[in-house]
Coordinates of N, CA and C in Angstrom, one line a residue:
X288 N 0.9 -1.2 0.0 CA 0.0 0.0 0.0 C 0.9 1.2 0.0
X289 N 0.4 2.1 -0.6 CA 1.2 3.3 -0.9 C 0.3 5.0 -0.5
X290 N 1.0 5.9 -0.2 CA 0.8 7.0 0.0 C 1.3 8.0 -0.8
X291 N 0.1 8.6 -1.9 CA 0.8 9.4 -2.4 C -0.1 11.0 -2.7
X292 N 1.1 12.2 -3.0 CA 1.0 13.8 -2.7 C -0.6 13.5 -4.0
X293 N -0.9 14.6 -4.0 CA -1.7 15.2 -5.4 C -1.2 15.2 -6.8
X294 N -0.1 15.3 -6.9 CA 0.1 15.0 -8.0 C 0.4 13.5 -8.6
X295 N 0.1 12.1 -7.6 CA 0.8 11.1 -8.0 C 2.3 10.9 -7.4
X296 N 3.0 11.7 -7.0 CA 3.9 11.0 -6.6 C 3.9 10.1 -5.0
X297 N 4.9 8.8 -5.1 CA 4.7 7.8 -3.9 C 5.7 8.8 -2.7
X298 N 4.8 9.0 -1.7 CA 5.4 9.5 -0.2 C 6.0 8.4 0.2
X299 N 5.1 7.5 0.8 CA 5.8 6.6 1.6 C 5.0 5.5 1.2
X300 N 5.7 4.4 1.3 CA 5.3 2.5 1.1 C 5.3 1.8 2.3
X301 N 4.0 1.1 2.3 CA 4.1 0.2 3.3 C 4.3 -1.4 2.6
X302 N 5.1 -2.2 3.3 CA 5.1 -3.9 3.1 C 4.0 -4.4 3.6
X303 N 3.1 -4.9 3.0 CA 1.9 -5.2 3.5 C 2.0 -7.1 3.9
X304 N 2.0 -7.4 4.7 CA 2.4 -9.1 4.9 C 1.5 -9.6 5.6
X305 N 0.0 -9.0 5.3 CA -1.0 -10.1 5.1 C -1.6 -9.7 3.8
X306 N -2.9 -10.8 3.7 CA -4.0 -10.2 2.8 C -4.8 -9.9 2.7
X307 N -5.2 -8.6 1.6 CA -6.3 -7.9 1.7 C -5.9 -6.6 2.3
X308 N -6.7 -5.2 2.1 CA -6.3 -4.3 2.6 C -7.2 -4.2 4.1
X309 N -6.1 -3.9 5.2 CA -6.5 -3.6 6.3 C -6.3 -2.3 6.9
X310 N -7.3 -1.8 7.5 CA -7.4 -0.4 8.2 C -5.6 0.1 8.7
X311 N -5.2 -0.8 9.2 CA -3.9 -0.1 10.5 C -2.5 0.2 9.1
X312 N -2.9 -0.3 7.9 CA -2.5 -0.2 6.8 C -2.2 1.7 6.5
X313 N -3.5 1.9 6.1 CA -3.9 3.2 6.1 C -3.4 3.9 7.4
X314 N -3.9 3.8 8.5 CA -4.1 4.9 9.1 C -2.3 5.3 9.4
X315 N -1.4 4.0 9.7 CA -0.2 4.1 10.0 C 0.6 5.2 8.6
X316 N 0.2 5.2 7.4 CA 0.5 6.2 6.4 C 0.5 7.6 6.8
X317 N -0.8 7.5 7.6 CA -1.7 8.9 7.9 C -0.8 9.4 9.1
X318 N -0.5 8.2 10.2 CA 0.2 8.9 10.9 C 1.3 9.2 10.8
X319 N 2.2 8.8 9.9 CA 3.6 9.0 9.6 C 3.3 10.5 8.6
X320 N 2.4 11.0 7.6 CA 2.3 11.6 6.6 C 1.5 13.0 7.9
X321 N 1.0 13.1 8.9 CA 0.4 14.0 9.9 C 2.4 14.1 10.7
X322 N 2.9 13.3 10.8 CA 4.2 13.6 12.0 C 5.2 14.3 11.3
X323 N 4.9 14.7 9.2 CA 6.1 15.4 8.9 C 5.1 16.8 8.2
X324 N 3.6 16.9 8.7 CA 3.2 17.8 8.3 C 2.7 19.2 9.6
X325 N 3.2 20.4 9.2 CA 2.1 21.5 10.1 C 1.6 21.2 10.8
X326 N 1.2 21.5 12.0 CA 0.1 20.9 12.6 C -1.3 21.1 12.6
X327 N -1.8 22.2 11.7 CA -2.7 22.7 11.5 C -3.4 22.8 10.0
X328 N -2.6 22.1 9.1 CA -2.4 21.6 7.8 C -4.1 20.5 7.4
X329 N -4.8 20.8 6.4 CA -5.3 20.3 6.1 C -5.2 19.0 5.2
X330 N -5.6 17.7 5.1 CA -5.7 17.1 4.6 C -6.7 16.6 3.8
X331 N -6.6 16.3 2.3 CA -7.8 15.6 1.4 C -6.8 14.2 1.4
X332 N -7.9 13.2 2.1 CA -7.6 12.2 2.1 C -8.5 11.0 1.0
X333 N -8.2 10.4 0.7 CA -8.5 10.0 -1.1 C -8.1 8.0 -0.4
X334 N -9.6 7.4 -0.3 CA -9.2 6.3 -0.1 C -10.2 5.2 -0.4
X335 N -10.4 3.9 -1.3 CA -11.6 3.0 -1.4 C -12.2 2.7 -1.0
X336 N -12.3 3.1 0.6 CA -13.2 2.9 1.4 C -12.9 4.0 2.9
X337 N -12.7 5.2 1.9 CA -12.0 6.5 2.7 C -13.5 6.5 4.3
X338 N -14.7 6.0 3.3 CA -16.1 5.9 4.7 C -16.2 5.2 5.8
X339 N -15.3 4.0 5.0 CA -15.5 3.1 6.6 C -14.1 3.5 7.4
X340 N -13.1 4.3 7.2 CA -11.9 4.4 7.6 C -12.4 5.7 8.9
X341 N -13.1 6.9 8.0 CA -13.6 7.7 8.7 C -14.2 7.4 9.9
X342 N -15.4 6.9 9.6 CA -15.9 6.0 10.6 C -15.4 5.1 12.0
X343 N -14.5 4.4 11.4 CA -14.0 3.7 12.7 C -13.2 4.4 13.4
X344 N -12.5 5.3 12.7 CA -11.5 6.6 13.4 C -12.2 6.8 14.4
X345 N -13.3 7.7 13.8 CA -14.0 8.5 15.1 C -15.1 7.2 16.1
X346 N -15.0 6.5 15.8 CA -16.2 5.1 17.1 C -15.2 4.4 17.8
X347 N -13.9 4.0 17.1 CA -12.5 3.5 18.2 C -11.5 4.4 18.4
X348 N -11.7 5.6 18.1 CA -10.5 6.3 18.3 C -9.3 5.9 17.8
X349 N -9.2 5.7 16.3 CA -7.8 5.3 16.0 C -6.9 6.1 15.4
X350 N -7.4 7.3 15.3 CA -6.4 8.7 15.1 C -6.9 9.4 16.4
X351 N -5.9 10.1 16.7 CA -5.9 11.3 17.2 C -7.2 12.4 16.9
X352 N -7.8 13.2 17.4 CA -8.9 14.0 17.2 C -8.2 15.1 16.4
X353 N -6.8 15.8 17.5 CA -6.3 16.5 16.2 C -5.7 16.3 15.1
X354 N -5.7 15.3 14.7 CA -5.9 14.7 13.3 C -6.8 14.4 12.6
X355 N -7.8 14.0 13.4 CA -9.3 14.5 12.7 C -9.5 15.3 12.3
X356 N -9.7 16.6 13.2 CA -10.2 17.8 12.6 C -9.7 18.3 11.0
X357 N -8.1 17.6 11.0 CA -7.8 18.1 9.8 C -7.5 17.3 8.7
X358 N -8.4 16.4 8.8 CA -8.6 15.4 7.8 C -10.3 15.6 6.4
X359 N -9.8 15.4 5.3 CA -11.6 15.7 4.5 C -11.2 14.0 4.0
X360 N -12.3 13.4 4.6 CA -12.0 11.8 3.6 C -13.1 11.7 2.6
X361 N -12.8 11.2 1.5 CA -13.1 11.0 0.2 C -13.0 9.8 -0.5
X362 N -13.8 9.4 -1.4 CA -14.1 8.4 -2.0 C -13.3 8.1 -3.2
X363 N -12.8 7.4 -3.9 CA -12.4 7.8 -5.2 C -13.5 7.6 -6.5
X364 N -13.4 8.1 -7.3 CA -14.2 8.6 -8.6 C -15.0 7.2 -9.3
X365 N -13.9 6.2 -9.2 CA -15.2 5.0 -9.9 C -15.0 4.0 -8.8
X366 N -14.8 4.5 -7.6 CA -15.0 3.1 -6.3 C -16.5 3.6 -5.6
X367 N -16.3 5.0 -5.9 CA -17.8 5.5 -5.1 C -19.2 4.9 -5.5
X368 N -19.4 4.5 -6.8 CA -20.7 3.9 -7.5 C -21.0 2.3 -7.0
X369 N -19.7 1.9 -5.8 CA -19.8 0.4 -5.2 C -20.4 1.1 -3.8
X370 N -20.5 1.7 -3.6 CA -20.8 2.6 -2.3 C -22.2 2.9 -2.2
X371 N -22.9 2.9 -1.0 CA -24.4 2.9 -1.1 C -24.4 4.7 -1.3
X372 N -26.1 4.8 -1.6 CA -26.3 6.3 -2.2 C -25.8 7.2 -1.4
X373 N -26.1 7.1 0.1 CA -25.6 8.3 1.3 C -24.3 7.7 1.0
X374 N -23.4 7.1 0.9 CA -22.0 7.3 0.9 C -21.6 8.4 -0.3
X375 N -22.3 8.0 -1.0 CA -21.8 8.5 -2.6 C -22.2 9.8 -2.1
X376 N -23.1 10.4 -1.8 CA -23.5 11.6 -1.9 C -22.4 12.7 -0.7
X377 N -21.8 11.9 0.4 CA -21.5 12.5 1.3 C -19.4 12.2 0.8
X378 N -19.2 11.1 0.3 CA -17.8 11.2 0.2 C -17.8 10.8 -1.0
X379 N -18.4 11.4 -2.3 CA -17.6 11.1 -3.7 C -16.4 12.1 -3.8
X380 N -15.4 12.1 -4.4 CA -14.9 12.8 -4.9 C -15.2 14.3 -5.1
X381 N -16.1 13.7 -6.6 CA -16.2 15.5 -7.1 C -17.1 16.3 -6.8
X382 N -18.2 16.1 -5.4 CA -18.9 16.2 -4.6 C -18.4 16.6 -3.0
X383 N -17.2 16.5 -2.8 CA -16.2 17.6 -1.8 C -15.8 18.4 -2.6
X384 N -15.7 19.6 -1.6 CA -14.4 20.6 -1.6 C -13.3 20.4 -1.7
X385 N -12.8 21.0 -2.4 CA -11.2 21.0 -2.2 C -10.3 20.1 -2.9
X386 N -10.9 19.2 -4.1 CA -10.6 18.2 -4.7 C -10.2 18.4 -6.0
X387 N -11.0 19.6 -6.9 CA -11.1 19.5 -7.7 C -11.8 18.9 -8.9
X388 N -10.9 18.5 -9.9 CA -11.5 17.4 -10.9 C -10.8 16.3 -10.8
X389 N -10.1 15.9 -10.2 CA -9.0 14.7 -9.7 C -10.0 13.4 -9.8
X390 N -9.6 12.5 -10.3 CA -10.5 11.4 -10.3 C -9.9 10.2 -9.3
X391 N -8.8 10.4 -8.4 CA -7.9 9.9 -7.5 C -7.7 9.1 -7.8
X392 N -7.3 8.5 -9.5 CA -6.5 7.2 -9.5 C -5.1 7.0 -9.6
X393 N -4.2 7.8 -9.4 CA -2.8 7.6 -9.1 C -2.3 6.6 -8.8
X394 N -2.8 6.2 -7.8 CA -2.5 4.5 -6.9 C -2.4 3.5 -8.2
X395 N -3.9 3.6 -8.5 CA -3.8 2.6 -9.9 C -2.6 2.5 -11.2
X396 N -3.0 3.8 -11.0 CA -1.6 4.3 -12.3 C 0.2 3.9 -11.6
X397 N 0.2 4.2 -10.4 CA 0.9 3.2 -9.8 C 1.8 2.1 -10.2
X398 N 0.5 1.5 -10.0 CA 0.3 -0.5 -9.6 C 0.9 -0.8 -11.1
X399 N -0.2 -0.1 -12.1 CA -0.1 -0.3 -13.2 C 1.6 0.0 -14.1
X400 N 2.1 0.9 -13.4 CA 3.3 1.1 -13.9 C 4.7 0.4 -13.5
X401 N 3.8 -0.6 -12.3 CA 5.3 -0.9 -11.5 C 5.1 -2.8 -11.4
X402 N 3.8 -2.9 -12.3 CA 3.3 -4.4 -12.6 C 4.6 -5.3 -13.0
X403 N 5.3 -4.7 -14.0 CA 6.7 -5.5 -14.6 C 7.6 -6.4 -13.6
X404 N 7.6 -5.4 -12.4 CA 8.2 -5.8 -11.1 C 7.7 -7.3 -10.4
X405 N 6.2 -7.4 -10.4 CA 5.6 -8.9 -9.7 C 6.9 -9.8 -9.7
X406 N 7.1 -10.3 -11.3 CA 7.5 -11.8 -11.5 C 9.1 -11.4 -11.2
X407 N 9.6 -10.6 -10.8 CA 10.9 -10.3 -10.0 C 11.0 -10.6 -8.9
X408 N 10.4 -9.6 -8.6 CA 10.2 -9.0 -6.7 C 9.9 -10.6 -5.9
X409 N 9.2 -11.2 -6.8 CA 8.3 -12.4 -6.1 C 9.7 -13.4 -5.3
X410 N 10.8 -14.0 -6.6 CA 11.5 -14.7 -6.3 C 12.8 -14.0 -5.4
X411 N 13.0 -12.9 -5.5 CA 14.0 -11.7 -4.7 C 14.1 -11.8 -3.3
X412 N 14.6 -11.9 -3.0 CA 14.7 -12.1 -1.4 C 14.4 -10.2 -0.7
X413 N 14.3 -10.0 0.4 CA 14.0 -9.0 0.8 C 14.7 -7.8 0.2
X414 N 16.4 -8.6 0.4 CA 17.6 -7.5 0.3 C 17.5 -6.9 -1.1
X415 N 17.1 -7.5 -1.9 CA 16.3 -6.8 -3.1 C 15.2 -6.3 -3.3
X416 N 14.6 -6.6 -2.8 CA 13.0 -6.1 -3.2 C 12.7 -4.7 -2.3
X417 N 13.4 -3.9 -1.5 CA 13.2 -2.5 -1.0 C 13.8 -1.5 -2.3
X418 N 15.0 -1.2 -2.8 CA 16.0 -1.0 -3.6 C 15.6 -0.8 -4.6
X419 N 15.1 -2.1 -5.1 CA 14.2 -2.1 -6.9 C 13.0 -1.3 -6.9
X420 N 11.9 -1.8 -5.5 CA 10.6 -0.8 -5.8 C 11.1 0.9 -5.3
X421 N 12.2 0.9 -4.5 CA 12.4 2.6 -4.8 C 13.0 3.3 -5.5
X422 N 13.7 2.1 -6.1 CA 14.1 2.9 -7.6 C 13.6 2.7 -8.7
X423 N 12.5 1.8 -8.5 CA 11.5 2.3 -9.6 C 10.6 3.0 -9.8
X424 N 9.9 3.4 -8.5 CA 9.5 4.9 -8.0 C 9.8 5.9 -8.2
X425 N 11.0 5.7 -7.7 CA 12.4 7.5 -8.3 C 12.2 7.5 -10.2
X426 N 12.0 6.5 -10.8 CA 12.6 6.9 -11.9 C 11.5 6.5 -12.5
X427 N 10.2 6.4 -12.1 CA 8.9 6.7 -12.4 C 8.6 8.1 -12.1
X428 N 8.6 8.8 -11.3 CA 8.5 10.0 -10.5 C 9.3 10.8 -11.7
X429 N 10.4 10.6 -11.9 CA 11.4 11.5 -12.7 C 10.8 11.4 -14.5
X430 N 10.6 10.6 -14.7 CA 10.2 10.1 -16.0 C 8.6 10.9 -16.0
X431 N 7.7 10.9 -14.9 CA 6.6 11.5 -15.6 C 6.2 13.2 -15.3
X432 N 7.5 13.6 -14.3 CA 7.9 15.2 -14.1 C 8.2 15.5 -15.6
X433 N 9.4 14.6 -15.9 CA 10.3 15.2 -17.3 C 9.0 15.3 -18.3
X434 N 8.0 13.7 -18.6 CA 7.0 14.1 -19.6 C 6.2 15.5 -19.4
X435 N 5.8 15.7 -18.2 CA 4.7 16.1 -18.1 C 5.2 18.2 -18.0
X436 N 6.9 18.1 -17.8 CA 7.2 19.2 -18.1 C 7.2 19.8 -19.5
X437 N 7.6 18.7 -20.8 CA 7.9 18.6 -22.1 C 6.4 19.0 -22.8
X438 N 5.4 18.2 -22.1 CA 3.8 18.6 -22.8 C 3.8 19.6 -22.2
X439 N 4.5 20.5 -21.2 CA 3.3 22.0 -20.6 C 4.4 22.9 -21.4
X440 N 5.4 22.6 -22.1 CA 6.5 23.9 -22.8 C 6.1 23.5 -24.0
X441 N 5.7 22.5 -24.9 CA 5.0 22.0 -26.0 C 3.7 23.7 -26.2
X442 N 2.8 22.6 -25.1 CA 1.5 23.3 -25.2 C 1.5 24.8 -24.6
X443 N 2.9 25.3 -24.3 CA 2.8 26.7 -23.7 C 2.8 27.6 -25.4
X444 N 4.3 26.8 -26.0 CA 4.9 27.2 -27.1 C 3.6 27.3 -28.1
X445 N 2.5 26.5 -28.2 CA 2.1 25.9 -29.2 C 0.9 27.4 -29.2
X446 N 0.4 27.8 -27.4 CA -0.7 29.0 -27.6 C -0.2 29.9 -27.7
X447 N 1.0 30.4 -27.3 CA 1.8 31.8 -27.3 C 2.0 32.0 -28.8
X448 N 2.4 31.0 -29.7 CA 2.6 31.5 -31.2 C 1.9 32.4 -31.6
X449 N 0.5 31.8 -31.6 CA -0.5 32.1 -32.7 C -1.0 33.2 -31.6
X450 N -1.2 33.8 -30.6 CA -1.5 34.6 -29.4 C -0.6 35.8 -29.6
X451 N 0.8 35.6 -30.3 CA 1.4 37.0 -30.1 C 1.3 37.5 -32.2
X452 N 0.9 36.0 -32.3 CA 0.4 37.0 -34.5 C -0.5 37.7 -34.0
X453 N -2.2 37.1 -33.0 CA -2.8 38.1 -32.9 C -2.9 39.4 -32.3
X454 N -1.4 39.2 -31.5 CA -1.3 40.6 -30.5 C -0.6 41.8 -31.4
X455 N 0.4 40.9 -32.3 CA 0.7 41.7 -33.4 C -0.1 42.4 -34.2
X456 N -0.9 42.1 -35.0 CA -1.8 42.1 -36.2 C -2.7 43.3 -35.5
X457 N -3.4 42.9 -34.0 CA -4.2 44.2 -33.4 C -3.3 45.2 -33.6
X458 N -1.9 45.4 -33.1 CA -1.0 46.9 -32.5 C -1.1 47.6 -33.7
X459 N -1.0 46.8 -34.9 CA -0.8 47.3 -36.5 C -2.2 48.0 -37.3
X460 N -3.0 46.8 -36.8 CA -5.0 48.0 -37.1 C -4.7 48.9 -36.4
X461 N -4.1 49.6 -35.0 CA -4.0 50.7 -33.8 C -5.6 50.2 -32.9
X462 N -5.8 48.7 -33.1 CA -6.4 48.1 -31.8 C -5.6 47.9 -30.6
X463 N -5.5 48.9 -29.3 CA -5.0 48.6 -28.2 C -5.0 47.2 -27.9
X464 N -4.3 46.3 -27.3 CA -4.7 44.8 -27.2 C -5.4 44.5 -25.4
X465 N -5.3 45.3 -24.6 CA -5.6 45.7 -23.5 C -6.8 46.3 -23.1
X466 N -7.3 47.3 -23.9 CA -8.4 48.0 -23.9 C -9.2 47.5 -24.8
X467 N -9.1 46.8 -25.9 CA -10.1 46.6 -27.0 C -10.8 47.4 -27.8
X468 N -10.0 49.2 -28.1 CA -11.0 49.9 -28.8 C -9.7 50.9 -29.3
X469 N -10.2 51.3 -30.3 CA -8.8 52.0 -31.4 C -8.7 53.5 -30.2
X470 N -7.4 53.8 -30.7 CA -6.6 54.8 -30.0 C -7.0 55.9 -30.5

């Protein structure tokens, strides 16, 4: 199980060594990811069953209260429609604050990128298998900074072109490009 910022990248990994996902899973993220944050720092927390996690927090007290307060838990985007109506309505996604248009699958995009690893990792003894999944993280992380910086100087380049013919072409009619009305 993995923890990660808004934009996708992995904070912190847990070794999960049972099966199935279990609560103490999560919350131990939360409290490691609350002990290097502000204390007063807001959290959108983004999880498949972000309702039942809420929930048992506050009936067994398994966080802290001031860690509650600054906690928003949320559903993710296509796990919420397995979720009864009042779940969906109270922790979907794009139905909080503060979220955005995020459809919170990162995790998946994840999994999905680091799949090649399974039939490795499996026969690897420990002393391997920390090393490989963090450096295939690092160089996941760096690989989709570098794409995702290349598409925004692309698509910066691509509207400024035709943006400064039309800033030109106005200054030359003696259309102000600011005001919108001749000089």
């Amino acid at each position: 199980m993995c923890l990660l910022c808004c934009h996708d990248r992995v904070l912190w990994l847990v070794n999960m060594t049972s099966p199935g996902e279990r609560q103490h899973y999560a919350l131990v993220l939360i409290q490691c990811l609350f002990n290097h944050l502000p204390p007063e720092m807001t959290v959108g927390l983004l999880y498949d069953i972000g309702c039942q996690l809420e929930c048992s927090s506050c009936k067994w007290g398994l966080l802290d209260n001031s860690v509650l307060l600054y906690i928003k838990f949320a559903v993710l985007v296509f796990h919420a429609y397995g979720h009864q109506w009042l779940c969906q309505l109270v922790y979907h996604l794009w139905k909080c604050t503060g979220f955005g248009l995020s459809n919170g699958e990162g995790c998946e995009r994840l999994w999905s990128s680091l799949k090649f690893l399974i039939p490795i990792l499996q026969v690897s003894g420990v002393r391997a298998l920390y090393p490989m999944l963090g450096h295939a993280c690092l160089t996941r992380t760096c690989s989709t900074i570098n794409n995702c910086l290349c598409l925004t100087i692309k698509s910066a380049t691509s509207t400024k072109n035709p943006s400064w013919g039309l800033v030109n072409g106005l200054s030359r009619s003696g259309m102000h490009a600011s005001k919108g009305k001749r000089q």
